[in-house]
Structures are given as structure tokens and as C-alpha cells.
XYZ file of N, CA and C in Angstrom:
852
model
N -0.642 17.067 -1.058
C -1.146 16.483 -0.005
C -0.572 14.714 -0.348
N 0.012 13.949 0.413
C 0.305 12.631 0.042
C -0.337 11.671 1.443
N -0.974 10.986 0.933
C -1.641 9.951 1.883
C -0.838 8.831 1.723
N -0.361 8.037 2.546
C 0.579 6.850 2.441
C -0.485 5.620 2.882
N -1.049 4.805 2.037
C -1.790 3.507 2.506
C -0.477 2.371 3.222
N -0.493 2.524 4.292
C 0.787 1.724 4.955
C 0.450 0.221 5.494
N 1.613 -0.770 4.933
C 0.847 -2.253 5.712
C 2.140 -3.330 5.794
N 2.108 -3.994 6.630
C 2.964 -4.960 6.174
C 2.343 -5.936 5.071
N 2.991 -6.445 4.714
C 2.133 -7.322 3.242
C 1.168 -8.140 3.804
N 0.066 -8.589 3.448
C -0.864 -9.328 3.270
C -1.946 -8.632 4.440
N -1.648 -7.631 4.792
C -2.783 -7.254 6.049
C -3.617 -6.700 5.705
N -4.219 -6.700 4.291
C -5.334 -5.876 3.951
C -5.511 -4.317 3.501
N -4.051 -4.140 2.625
C -4.081 -3.007 2.255
C -4.917 -2.868 0.935
N -5.300 -3.881 0.218
C -6.013 -4.141 -1.159
C -7.420 -3.496 -0.930
N -7.824 -3.909 0.774
C -9.315 -3.629 1.144
C -9.286 -2.152 1.411
N -8.277 -1.422 1.736
C -7.945 0.210 1.738
C -8.222 0.697 0.527
N -7.423 0.242 -0.364
C -6.862 0.706 -1.607
C -8.742 0.893 -2.691
N -9.156 -0.210 -2.162
C -10.649 -0.210 -2.883
C -11.878 0.597 -2.587
N -11.745 1.297 -1.091
C -12.431 2.287 -0.473
C -11.868 3.661 -0.849
N -10.496 3.814 -1.358
C -10.103 4.790 -2.103
C -10.677 4.883 -2.967
N -10.308 4.142 -4.188
C -11.143 3.807 -5.390
C -12.170 4.050 -5.642
N -13.231 3.420 -4.876
C -14.623 3.524 -4.997
C -15.391 4.638 -4.156
N -15.139 4.838 -3.086
C -15.707 6.014 -2.578
C -15.027 7.585 -2.450
N -13.796 7.784 -2.613
C -13.027 8.834 -2.911
C -12.771 9.089 -4.243
N -12.797 8.277 -4.970
C -12.752 8.489 -6.323
C -11.596 8.968 -6.517
N -10.459 8.118 -6.645
C -9.073 8.399 -6.362
C -8.479 7.164 -6.867
N -7.449 7.233 -7.785
C -6.690 6.029 -8.134
C -5.173 6.042 -6.643
N -4.482 4.669 -7.013
C -3.594 4.928 -5.840
C -1.974 4.483 -6.544
N -1.305 4.430 -5.823
C 0.108 4.487 -6.511
C 0.819 3.333 -5.737
N 1.352 2.527 -6.564
C 2.150 1.362 -6.019
C 3.533 2.034 -6.164
N 4.400 1.876 -5.094
C 5.614 2.517 -4.854
C 6.687 1.449 -6.090
N 6.401 0.350 -5.653
C 7.550 -0.663 -6.222
C 7.232 -0.540 -7.663
N 8.654 -0.957 -8.338
C 8.134 -1.246 -10.093
C 7.035 -2.463 -10.190
N 6.241 -1.986 -11.089
C 4.882 -3.010 -11.168
C 5.350 -4.052 -12.195
N 4.834 -4.807 -12.325
C 4.811 -5.809 -13.194
C 3.263 -6.043 -14.488
N 2.506 -5.009 -14.086
C 1.293 -5.152 -14.637
C 1.101 -3.812 -15.658
N -0.066 -3.651 -16.390
C -0.292 -2.218 -16.819
C -0.808 -1.434 -16.045
N -0.970 -0.217 -16.303
C -1.301 0.771 -15.220
C -2.727 0.639 -14.801
N -3.728 0.230 -15.575
C -4.953 0.242 -15.028
C -5.296 -1.120 -14.408
N -4.292 -1.885 -14.025
C -4.530 -3.253 -13.547
C -3.766 -2.945 -11.984
N -2.859 -1.896 -12.102
C -2.166 -1.554 -10.794
C -3.119 -0.935 -10.017
N -3.422 0.197 -10.607
C -4.256 1.355 -9.556
C -5.865 0.625 -9.722
N -6.164 -0.065 -9.956
C -7.277 -1.075 -9.825
C -8.590 0.407 -10.697
N -8.148 0.802 -11.273
C -9.028 2.252 -11.885
C -10.293 1.773 -12.236
N -11.376 2.360 -11.717
C -13.153 2.077 -12.189
C -13.020 3.106 -13.738
N -14.307 2.712 -14.143
C -14.386 2.852 -15.504
C -14.610 4.678 -15.674
N -14.657 5.052 -14.491
C -14.859 6.784 -14.873
C -13.744 7.418 -14.316
N -12.217 6.929 -14.650
C -11.110 7.545 -14.441
C -10.858 7.205 -16.109
N -10.610 7.987 -16.655
C -10.385 7.816 -18.501
C -9.409 8.860 -18.758
N -9.215 8.609 -19.919
C -8.249 9.429 -20.775
C -6.792 9.630 -20.170
N -6.094 8.748 -19.923
C -4.825 8.639 -19.048
C -3.887 9.272 -20.246
N -3.316 10.248 -19.666
C -2.116 11.163 -20.169
C -0.699 10.793 -19.850
N 0.097 10.478 -20.327
C 1.532 10.635 -19.841
C 2.917 10.729 -20.608
N 3.902 11.240 -20.706
C 5.304 10.729 -21.212
C 5.452 9.144 -21.102
N 6.284 8.686 -21.735
C 6.819 7.501 -21.415
C 6.914 7.191 -20.216
N 6.628 6.139 -19.711
C 6.814 5.985 -18.397
C 8.359 5.672 -18.187
N 8.955 6.376 -16.942
C 10.239 6.185 -16.753
C 10.812 4.685 -16.413
N 9.809 3.922 -16.165
C 10.472 2.186 -16.216
C 10.197 1.358 -17.129
N 9.597 2.228 -18.148
C 9.791 1.228 -19.601
C 11.060 0.709 -19.852
N 11.133 -0.369 -21.205
C 12.467 -0.742 -21.379
C 13.498 0.710 -22.107
N 14.408 -0.063 -21.334
C 15.356 1.577 -21.821
C 16.851 0.682 -22.716
N 17.666 1.328 -22.968
C 19.013 0.899 -23.492
C 19.670 0.955 -22.463
N 20.993 0.030 -22.181
C 21.954 -0.541 -21.537
C 22.526 1.010 -20.864
N 22.466 2.204 -21.653
C 23.270 3.215 -21.183
C 22.210 3.959 -20.644
N 21.089 3.938 -20.585
C 19.985 4.504 -19.671
C 20.060 3.818 -18.702
N 20.337 2.647 -18.596
C 19.970 1.610 -17.548
C 21.030 1.809 -16.423
N 22.232 2.038 -16.852
C 23.201 2.666 -16.395
C 23.543 3.875 -15.457
N 22.832 4.814 -16.279
C 22.898 6.346 -15.957
C 21.368 6.198 -15.007
N 20.495 5.785 -15.115
C 19.417 5.344 -14.079
C 20.105 4.856 -12.773
N 20.917 3.978 -12.759
C 21.334 3.331 -11.488
C 22.388 3.948 -10.807
N 23.063 4.919 -11.743
C 24.123 5.965 -11.288
C 23.470 7.196 -10.470
N 22.175 7.389 -11.060
C 21.440 8.558 -10.377
C 20.480 8.160 -9.361
N 20.461 6.731 -9.017
C 19.469 6.404 -8.138
C 20.446 6.473 -6.506
N 21.740 5.532 -7.211
C 22.867 5.380 -6.208
C 23.683 6.723 -5.823
N 23.874 7.314 -6.428
C 25.104 8.456 -6.366
C 24.131 9.806 -6.527
N 23.749 10.432 -7.545
C 22.949 11.609 -7.605
C 21.688 12.030 -6.738
N 20.876 10.757 -6.846
C 19.544 10.897 -6.191
C 18.742 12.046 -6.990
N 18.872 12.478 -8.009
C 18.098 13.508 -8.391
C 17.106 13.094 -9.168
N 15.964 13.394 -9.368
C 14.784 12.964 -9.841
C 13.891 14.099 -10.218
N 13.640 14.384 -11.486
C 12.467 15.181 -11.688
C 10.979 14.955 -11.818
N 10.292 15.237 -10.455
C 9.096 14.829 -10.022
C 7.953 14.876 -10.818
N 8.137 15.609 -12.024
C 7.181 16.412 -12.938
C 7.244 15.032 -14.060
N 8.307 14.256 -14.086
C 8.525 13.063 -15.476
C 7.454 12.196 -14.882
N 7.307 12.023 -13.410
C 6.468 10.660 -13.001
C 4.836 11.337 -12.599
N 4.758 12.160 -13.324
C 3.107 12.490 -13.181
C 2.534 12.679 -14.225
N 1.293 11.565 -14.527
C 0.418 11.378 -15.311
C -1.059 12.278 -15.278
N -1.732 12.438 -15.664
C -3.004 13.052 -15.622
C -4.180 12.046 -16.251
N -5.222 12.335 -16.110
C -6.461 11.766 -16.405
C -7.627 12.444 -16.390
N -8.825 12.171 -16.771
C -10.016 12.943 -16.549
C -10.980 11.993 -15.560
N -12.037 12.382 -15.108
C -12.810 12.253 -13.899
C -14.224 12.103 -14.591
N -14.979 11.255 -14.965
C -15.839 11.172 -16.008
C -17.221 11.185 -15.071
N -17.099 11.660 -13.867
C -18.531 11.801 -12.931
C -18.028 13.401 -12.324
N -19.253 13.316 -11.550
C -18.997 15.031 -10.999
C -17.958 14.662 -10.129
N -17.362 15.759 -9.903
C -17.434 17.308 -10.818
C -16.624 17.396 -12.364
N -16.411 16.450 -12.359
C -15.989 16.262 -14.131
C -14.716 16.753 -14.293
N -13.575 16.749 -13.306
C -12.254 17.404 -13.261
C -11.548 16.600 -14.298
N -11.139 17.739 -15.423
C -10.102 17.090 -16.190
C -8.818 17.383 -15.448
N -7.797 16.610 -16.042
C -6.318 16.663 -15.989
C -6.083 16.736 -14.595
N -6.612 15.459 -14.367
C -6.374 15.332 -12.714
C -4.850 14.769 -12.397
N -4.272 14.826 -11.462
C -2.957 14.552 -11.544
C -2.650 13.040 -10.480
N -1.452 12.418 -11.381
C -1.274 10.954 -10.541
C -0.128 10.659 -10.952
N 0.520 10.119 -9.239
C 1.742 9.840 -9.301
C 1.919 8.408 -9.803
N 2.905 8.268 -11.280
C 2.978 7.297 -11.756
C 3.763 5.939 -10.565
N 3.188 4.774 -10.736
C 3.639 3.664 -10.208
C 5.354 3.382 -10.259
N 5.634 2.709 -9.322
C 7.274 2.220 -9.460
C 8.160 3.579 -9.091
N 7.863 4.522 -8.066
C 8.197 5.409 -7.635
C 9.018 5.751 -6.703
N 9.485 4.385 -5.958
C 10.057 4.640 -4.417
C 10.994 5.086 -4.716
N 12.226 5.198 -5.196
C 13.511 5.846 -5.367
C 13.093 7.285 -5.778
N 11.924 7.662 -6.209
C 11.624 8.957 -6.611
C 10.879 9.998 -5.324
N 10.852 9.263 -4.547
C 10.162 9.969 -3.418
C 11.586 10.088 -2.390
N 12.086 11.075 -2.834
C 13.147 11.785 -1.787
C 12.483 12.615 -1.146
N 13.049 13.342 -0.183
C 12.514 14.384 1.029
C 12.226 15.563 -0.060
N 13.068 16.250 -0.947
C 12.608 17.162 -1.539
C 11.257 17.025 -2.295
N 11.098 15.842 -3.222
C 10.014 15.590 -4.050
C 8.933 15.266 -2.994
N 9.077 14.752 -1.956
C 7.840 14.303 -0.891
C 7.026 15.855 -0.471
N 8.023 16.585 -0.486
C 7.945 18.318 0.326
C 7.336 18.805 -0.689
N 7.454 18.614 -1.978
C 6.939 19.076 -3.468
C 5.350 18.755 -3.530
N 4.949 17.365 -3.271
C 3.852 16.988 -3.498
C 3.226 16.940 -2.547
N 3.390 17.158 -1.304
C 3.100 17.220 -0.153
C 2.219 18.811 0.122
N 2.925 19.506 -0.725
C 2.486 20.760 -1.138
C 1.282 21.139 -1.550
N 1.117 20.335 -2.639
C -0.102 20.361 -3.603
C -1.419 20.045 -2.940
N -2.612 20.645 -3.660
C -3.820 20.322 -3.121
C -4.299 18.873 -3.534
N -3.242 18.391 -4.955
C -4.129 17.177 -5.293
C -3.431 16.213 -4.386
N -4.393 15.406 -3.852
C -4.144 14.161 -3.055
C -3.662 12.978 -3.370
N -2.234 12.466 -3.256
C -1.812 11.714 -3.868
C -1.788 10.360 -2.637
N -2.586 9.290 -3.180
C -2.689 8.138 -2.565
C -1.374 7.283 -2.654
N -0.771 6.632 -1.974
C 0.602 5.971 -2.434
C 0.420 4.621 -1.269
N 0.276 3.395 -2.043
C 0.674 2.103 -1.232
C 2.253 2.028 -0.824
N 2.379 1.463 0.664
C 3.711 1.230 0.237
C 3.545 -0.075 1.675
N 4.577 -0.532 1.313
C 4.940 -1.761 2.601
C 6.405 -1.545 3.456
N 6.638 -0.133 3.111
C 8.222 0.442 3.546
C 7.947 0.299 4.993
N 9.036 0.581 5.783
C 9.095 1.126 6.953
C 9.061 2.987 6.906
N 9.052 3.519 8.044
C 8.842 5.056 7.795
C 10.203 5.683 7.851
N 9.504 6.886 6.785
C 10.544 7.869 6.776
C 11.319 8.442 7.967
N 12.791 9.201 7.951
C 12.878 9.689 9.202
C 12.497 10.967 9.820
N 11.525 11.597 8.501
C 10.951 12.964 8.695
C 9.847 12.712 7.851
N 8.761 13.525 8.424
C 7.634 13.401 7.268
C 6.945 15.055 7.577
N 6.612 15.414 6.219
C 6.252 16.987 6.057
C 4.944 17.252 6.455
N 4.508 18.430 6.773
C 3.123 18.881 6.579
C 2.464 18.293 5.648
N 1.093 17.688 5.786
C 0.250 17.682 4.589
C 0.860 16.000 4.100
N 1.621 15.350 4.696
C 1.989 14.096 4.590
C 1.064 13.028 5.829
N 0.441 12.066 5.430
C -0.659 11.490 6.515
C -0.199 9.773 6.080
N -0.973 9.394 6.831
C -0.588 7.876 6.787
C -1.947 7.108 7.277
N -2.483 6.390 6.332
C -3.642 5.335 6.844
C -2.803 4.053 7.108
N -3.090 3.501 8.011
C -2.206 2.013 8.345
C -3.205 1.042 8.545
N -3.030 -0.075 7.807
C -3.900 -1.124 8.596
C -3.030 -2.552 8.871
N -3.501 -2.923 9.982
C -2.702 -4.349 10.582
C -3.269 -5.418 10.882
N -3.036 -6.693 10.756
C -3.864 -7.870 10.893
C -2.816 -8.684 11.831
N -3.342 -9.717 11.988
C -2.968 -10.673 13.257
C -1.775 -11.372 12.547
N -0.909 -11.735 13.310
C 0.549 -12.004 12.542
C 0.255 -13.671 11.874
N -0.707 -14.565 12.445
C -1.217 -15.797 11.914
C -1.423 -15.718 10.933
N -2.599 -15.188 10.352
C -2.813 -15.296 9.257
C -1.941 -14.396 7.875
N -1.559 -13.576 8.563
C -0.713 -12.980 7.652
C 0.718 -13.569 7.124
N 1.032 -14.410 8.092
C 2.375 -15.056 7.563
C 2.052 -16.391 6.709
N 0.915 -16.689 6.847
C 0.315 -17.901 5.822
C -0.011 -17.376 4.800
N -0.604 -16.249 4.695
C -0.843 -15.430 3.499
C 0.342 -15.171 2.857
N 0.999 -14.570 3.243
C 2.401 -14.200 2.596
C 3.329 -15.347 2.111
N 3.672 -16.573 2.893
C 3.738 -17.214 2.224
C 3.641 -17.753 1.036
N 2.138 -17.995 0.953
C 1.532 -18.314 -0.356
C 1.679 -17.055 -1.196
N 1.713 -15.762 -1.086
C 1.846 -14.866 -2.139
C 3.035 -14.854 -2.544
N 4.284 -15.207 -1.802
C 5.821 -15.637 -2.392
C 5.473 -16.243 -3.185
N 5.010 -17.719 -3.124
C 5.124 -18.754 -3.780
C 4.322 -18.835 -5.238
N 3.113 -18.198 -5.063
C 2.058 -18.225 -5.861
C 2.153 -17.177 -6.919
N 2.507 -16.016 -6.507
C 2.468 -14.860 -7.302
C 4.150 -14.629 -7.635
N 5.070 -14.405 -6.703
C 6.397 -14.324 -7.247
C 7.144 -15.355 -7.251
N 6.603 -16.646 -7.520
C 7.512 -17.772 -7.446
C 8.851 -17.753 -6.840
N 8.668 -17.334 -5.372
C 9.742 -17.392 -4.490
C 9.264 -18.632 -3.113
N 10.275 -19.199 -3.221
C 10.645 -20.750 -2.265
C 10.766 -20.243 -0.774
N 9.689 -20.454 0.029
C 10.327 -19.723 1.411
C 9.351 -21.011 2.497
N 9.442 -20.919 3.416
C 8.810 -22.104 4.058
C 8.222 -21.212 5.414
N 7.263 -21.906 6.005
C 6.468 -21.110 7.042
C 7.304 -20.069 8.287
N 8.160 -21.241 8.498
C 9.159 -20.546 9.381
C 10.213 -19.353 9.262
N 10.397 -19.494 8.124
C 10.875 -17.967 7.240
C 10.461 -16.952 7.202
N 9.044 -17.144 7.186
C 7.965 -15.968 7.134
C 7.878 -15.344 8.494
N 7.839 -16.795 9.394
C 7.638 -16.219 10.812
C 8.613 -15.387 11.637
N 9.873 -15.820 10.914
C 11.145 -15.389 11.693
C 11.749 -14.211 11.457
N 10.757 -13.874 9.817
C 11.204 -12.370 9.001
C 12.151 -12.373 8.137
N 12.680 -13.781 7.546
C 13.509 -13.818 6.508
C 12.671 -13.429 5.182
N 12.022 -12.525 5.182
C 11.183 -11.965 4.193
C 11.513 -10.659 3.558
N 11.392 -10.030 2.154
C 11.560 -8.965 1.668
C 11.206 -8.035 2.495
N 9.957 -7.981 3.282
C 9.490 -7.243 4.545
C 9.959 -7.311 5.823
N 10.574 -8.161 6.037
C 11.574 -8.223 7.319
C 10.315 -8.772 8.016
N 10.810 -8.694 9.339
C 9.837 -9.208 10.517
C 8.654 -8.426 10.805
N 7.406 -9.037 11.038
C 6.543 -8.487 11.401
C 6.497 -7.604 12.346
N 7.165 -7.921 13.582
C 7.160 -7.317 14.932
C 7.890 -5.996 14.430
N 9.021 -6.419 13.919
C 10.120 -5.353 13.656
C 9.441 -4.084 12.909
N 8.673 -4.687 11.784
C 8.076 -3.777 10.951
C 6.853 -2.930 11.998
N 6.322 -3.526 12.591
C 5.241 -2.507 13.468
C 6.035 -1.683 14.559
N 7.181 -2.370 15.307
C 7.744 -1.491 16.061
C 8.431 -0.187 15.419
N 8.522 -0.480 14.425
C 9.338 0.828 13.515
C 8.554 2.453 13.693
N 7.307 1.279 12.935
C 6.136 2.619 12.931
C 5.815 3.102 14.252
N 5.838 2.138 15.319
C 5.390 3.100 16.454
C 5.840 3.753 16.789
N 7.504 3.902 16.527
C 8.548 4.842 17.275
C 8.189 6.300 16.262
N 7.759 6.030 15.084
C 7.490 7.446 14.044
C 5.910 8.001 14.581
N 4.950 7.457 15.231
C 3.877 7.656 15.194
C 3.469 9.008 15.873
N 4.587 9.324 17.245
C 4.492 10.607 17.828
C 4.846 12.216 16.397
N 5.841 11.864 15.810
C 5.819 12.926 14.433
C 5.020 13.322 13.882
N 4.094 12.576 13.715
C 2.921 12.956 12.812
C 1.678 13.704 13.375
N 1.678 14.204 14.475
C 0.960 15.257 15.233
C -0.847 14.919 14.543
N -1.219 13.784 14.861
C -2.591 13.489 14.371
C -2.496 13.109 13.057
N -1.883 13.309 12.358
C -1.634 12.924 10.731
C -1.602 11.499 10.262
N -1.780 10.098 11.833
C -1.802 8.919 11.332
C -2.923 8.231 11.882
N -3.326 7.359 11.213
C -4.431 6.408 11.680
C -4.424 5.160 11.399
N -4.350 4.421 12.554
C -4.356 2.826 12.317
C -5.430 2.228 12.269
N -6.107 1.488 11.280
C -7.053 0.377 11.395
C -6.893 -1.064 11.296
N -7.617 -1.933 12.098
C -7.410 -3.393 12.237
C -8.339 -4.036 11.234
N -7.519 -4.673 10.281
C -8.060 -5.452 9.343
C -9.388 -6.365 9.697
N -9.376 -6.622 10.813
C -10.523 -7.413 11.527
C -12.043 -6.706 11.796
N -11.471 -5.266 12.188
C -12.582 -4.538 12.604
C -13.080 -4.104 10.925
N -11.952 -3.646 10.076
C -12.588 -2.913 8.616
C -13.301 -3.963 8.177
N -13.123 -5.248 8.427
C -13.997 -6.433 7.559
C -15.593 -6.240 7.892
N -15.648 -5.964 9.204
C -16.984 -5.906 9.929
C -17.412 -4.526 10.151
N -16.990 -3.731 9.836
C -17.492 -2.388 9.912
C -18.004 -1.545 8.649
N -19.094 -0.839 8.861
C -19.641 -0.104 7.682
C -18.604 0.630 6.939
N -18.774 0.771 5.511
C -17.812 1.454 5.056
C -17.765 2.924 5.059
N -18.721 3.365 5.434
C -19.134 4.857 5.646
C -18.203 5.337 6.746
N -18.756 4.626 7.550
C -17.980 4.638 9.281
C -16.159 4.971 8.753
N -15.783 3.957 7.911
C -14.249 3.952 7.631
C -13.762 5.505 6.697
N -15.145 5.466 5.863
C -14.340 6.873 5.039
C -14.539 8.276 5.907
N -15.778 8.569 6.784
C -15.341 9.445 7.954
C -14.365 9.654 8.368
N -13.884 8.254 8.875
C -12.351 8.323 9.966
C -11.386 9.167 8.843
N -11.511 8.627 7.967
C -10.476 9.138 6.764
C -10.331 10.709 6.363
N -12.067 10.909 6.001
C -11.951 12.466 5.800
C -11.875 13.508 6.934
N -12.172 12.681 8.257
C -12.157 13.654 9.307
C -10.238 13.777 9.229
N -9.500 13.064 9.149
C -8.426 13.075 9.323
C -7.500 14.214 8.302
N -8.064 13.646 7.092
C -7.345 14.542 5.968
C -7.854 15.642 5.688
N -9.393 15.794 5.563
C -10.447 16.790 5.221
C -10.697 16.387 3.419
N -10.584 15.209 3.049
C -10.848 14.873 1.522
C -12.306 14.229 1.710
N -13.118 14.737 0.943
C -14.598 14.262 1.101
C -14.618 13.168 0.038
N -15.714 12.301 0.164
C -16.066 11.083 -0.264
C -17.351 10.953 -0.816
N -17.733 10.187 -1.747
C -19.105 9.724 -2.547
C -20.031 8.527 -1.662
N -20.847 8.857 -0.567
C -21.430 7.763 0.101
C -22.335 7.036 -0.912
N -22.615 7.247 -2.218
C -23.904 6.634 -2.652
C -22.960 5.295 -3.785
N -21.684 5.081 -3.669
C -20.879 4.284 -4.179
C -20.907 2.853 -3.640
N -20.656 1.821 -4.318
C -21.082 0.529 -4.018
C -19.754 -0.358 -4.457
N -19.163 -0.622 -3.086
C -17.776 -1.521 -3.515
C -17.767 -2.552 -4.120
N -16.773 -2.966 -4.774
C -16.825 -4.487 -5.328
C -16.691 -5.301 -4.353
N -17.289 -6.320 -4.658
C -17.188 -7.664 -3.436
C -15.638 -8.397 -3.417
N -15.794 -9.055 -2.127
C -14.494 -9.959 -2.266
C -14.433 -10.995 -3.407
N -15.481 -11.432 -3.413
C -15.604 -12.549 -4.070
C -15.625 -12.373 -5.905
N -15.619 -11.309 -6.141
C -15.524 -10.893 -7.506
C -14.174 -10.559 -7.536
N -13.325 -9.655 -6.623
C -11.989 -9.682 -7.058
C -11.246 -10.910 -6.732
N -11.645 -11.799 -6.056
C -10.915 -13.249 -5.589
C -10.946 -13.929 -7.102
N -11.896 -13.921 -7.837
C -12.121 -14.284 -9.208
C -11.038 -13.668 -10.503
N -10.714 -12.626 -10.166
C -10.339 -11.998 -10.845
C -8.992 -11.959 -10.975
N -8.218 -12.501 -9.674
C -7.038 -12.524 -9.217
C -6.790 -13.331 -7.997
N -7.102 -14.932 -8.058
C -6.968 -15.846 -7.294
C -5.834 -16.068 -6.399
N -4.685 -15.465 -7.106
C -3.463 -16.110 -6.621
C -2.857 -14.660 -5.573
N -3.528 -13.779 -5.990
C -3.551 -12.563 -5.102
C -4.249 -11.953 -3.926
N -5.566 -12.313 -4.593
C -6.875 -12.103 -3.279
C -7.060 -13.675 -3.038
N -6.487 -14.027 -1.679
C -6.847 -15.233 -1.393
C -8.287 -15.270 -0.331
N -8.313 -15.969 0.713
C -9.413 -16.387 1.074
C -10.183 -15.106 2.156
N -8.840 -14.323 2.493
C -9.422 -13.256 3.192
C -10.188 -13.268 4.479
N -9.650 -14.551 4.909
C -10.162 -14.935 6.396
C -9.461 -15.293 7.247
N -9.631 -14.808 8.515
C -8.195 -15.327 9.650
C -8.902 -16.463 10.541
N -9.859 -16.902 10.053
C -10.450 -18.344 10.988
C -9.453 -19.885 10.121
N -9.066 -20.269 11.287
C -8.619 -21.462 10.825
C -7.298 -21.360 10.638
N -6.364 -20.355 10.787
C -5.451 -20.215 10.357
C -4.391 -21.224 11.077
N -4.623 -21.745 12.287
C -3.899 -22.600 13.091
C -3.525 -24.096 12.552
N -4.738 -24.263 11.707
C -4.535 -25.722 10.885
C -3.436 -25.856 10.093
N -3.011 -24.686 9.430
C -1.552 -24.364 8.502
C -0.345 -24.794 9.264
N -0.192 -24.119 10.811
C 0.703 -24.229 11.283
C 1.045 -25.751 12.410
N 1.937 -26.122 12.603
C 2.481 -27.136 13.357
C 2.488 -26.441 14.800
N 2.465 -27.168 15.983
C 2.431 -26.608 17.387
C 4.062 -25.801 17.247
N 5.010 -26.342 16.954
C 6.087 -25.762 17.108
C 6.423 -24.296 16.044
N 5.897 -24.622 14.959
C 5.344 -22.923 14.553
C 4.695 -22.060 15.014
N 3.612 -22.163 15.860
C 2.952 -21.725 16.474
C 3.255 -20.985 17.858
N 4.213 -21.947 18.456
C 5.373 -21.433 19.338
C 6.039 -20.838 18.987
N 6.510 -20.598 18.132
C 7.667 -19.468 17.336
C 6.645 -18.087 17.293
N 5.703 -18.282 16.650
C 4.911 -17.054 16.224
C 5.035 -16.480 17.475
N 4.497 -17.012 18.537
C 3.991 -16.073 19.803
C 5.477 -16.101 20.360
N 6.488 -16.532 20.260
C 7.862 -16.173 21.018
C 8.303 -14.984 20.404
N 8.162 -14.953 19.154
C 8.596 -13.891 18.394
C 7.918 -12.561 18.417
N 6.544 -12.759 18.517
C 5.593 -11.688 18.207
C 4.444 -11.592 19.230
N 4.942 -12.020 20.574
C 3.715 -11.764 21.573
C 3.601 -10.375 21.923
N 4.860 -9.320 22.171
C 4.772 -8.365 22.596
C 4.032 -7.444 21.699
N 4.270 -7.463 20.416
C 3.783 -6.561 19.350
C 2.327 -6.891 19.184
N 2.031 -8.053 19.358
C 0.518 -8.668 19.174
C -0.328 -8.191 20.385
N 0.348 -8.143 21.602
C -0.352 -7.283 22.513
C -0.632 -6.046 22.498
N 0.382 -5.385 21.892
C 0.138 -3.757 21.627
C -0.587 -3.607 20.797
N -0.816 -4.446 19.885
C -1.770 -4.023 18.747
C -3.084 -4.465 19.511
N -3.493 -5.379 20.127
C -4.702 -5.737 21.029
C -4.910 -7.202 20.487
N -3.934 -7.964 20.172
C -4.334 -9.025 19.779
C -3.668 -10.030 20.770
N -4.945 -11.130 21.081
C -4.288 -11.925 22.305
C -3.221 -13.163 22.167
């Protein structure tokens, strides 16, 4: 089973990831090549222990290995998905050994064939992605999507690119979609077209609602769609603690007063480009 945690950047994906880690007691996979150690990428709690895997496929390689990987990625598109599986032990009930985990950086590995293989497993693989939808989805592929008002999203995305990735962009660039993720509206419209193909295996959450909603209510919705049970006795980490751990990644987390960072021209541009999609998603 594959459950994609899907969002446009800075829309609250980390909030859903924390719910998965804490209440469902599962790690999540970042599809893009990571810049951090495994335990930092997954945010794994202390009860995920004894990680075991062969040398990670994206660790440093020789020039010939890099050329072969590029040829394989662009031309052959053949990946042994088992080389991208690590195992870990769960040190809390039911104390499961050798739990399977899809290694991060696996964007190219998720070919239709490999996705079908992983989706057919009983193991739930939670996968974080900012990508647009695939052309086809298989049975037991699910999507939990979180959306957020584009005003705070664009401002937060601008600061993430500047502070975390050292990329110089203007707020006009972000509003206009001149970003790695493209346009906020086009991203959401592409997903809108894909939703009917899921036959009930798609769930959309609004960041603004999740922030105010009891976490158990969110967990019940996820359980109802996927059938995966959760542990209601867990307590999540506060946003303040997360922000102290990584202040350039976890920013204010608030939607209030985003307009103070915009000029009137930028606000007009925001609504000109995104008002249709905003209305469809329930934003004034």
C-alpha cells in the first residue's frame, strides 16, 4: 500500500507527516534526494530502532557509477525496488521486527511497475511528494492532500528558497509560478483533474482546518479511507519545539497578517492569477 502525502510546498505537509509519525507510528519517505541523515529526513521517533539497509543508492559514487545511473534513469528506467528498501524494528507494541521502509530520494524509482509492486504489499508506505499526479494510479494507492491559502504559501515558499536552499527569488516570481514547483493554481488544477480516478482513495484537508481540529478527528478520517489503525494515546510534538529545532524550515505556521509582506500590486497579482482556484478550494 502506498499513501502519498501530497501538497504544494509550504502548505502544511510537515503537519501531516508528524501525525503519521506520532499517531500511526510509521516513518515517511521523502521522494527527492535528501540533504540530511535518514533519521532527520523521516523525523523518526525514538521507538523506530535498529535501521538496516545496504549502502544507500544515492550515497557518493564513482564517475562511471554516476554515468550509469544517469543512463539508466533517462534511457533504461529499470530499478530494482528491493535495493531501495530498508528495515527497522518497532520498539513499542506490537514490537514488529523488520518493518519495511522505502528509502528517500526514490522519485525516479517509483516507475509504474515498482509502484504497482509496492502498492500490492500489506506494508503501508507513506510517501511525501510535491509532484503533480501520475497519469495512472493502481489499487491500494492513496492520496492525503493538504492545501493552504496561496497568500501565506507564497510568502513562506519565498523564505524557504532563500534561507534553506539559498535561491534568490522575488515574491512576484513565486506568485507567478516561477518556482521549482510551478504555479500554485496549475498544481492544484492538475490534481483536480486526477481526483475522479481514485474512486474514494483521495482525501483533501485544509491546513487552516487541521491546525484547529483535534488530531484524533484527522486520524479517524485517514483510518476510514486507508483502513490503517492509529494509537490515540500518543501526544504530538508542539510546533514551538519543531521551530526551535529547525527555524529556517518550520516558520511561523500562521496565516495571519500575510498581507503585510505584500505590496498592493502583489496582492492584485495573487488574486488575478489564483482567484478561480482559491474559490474552488473554499478561500475568499
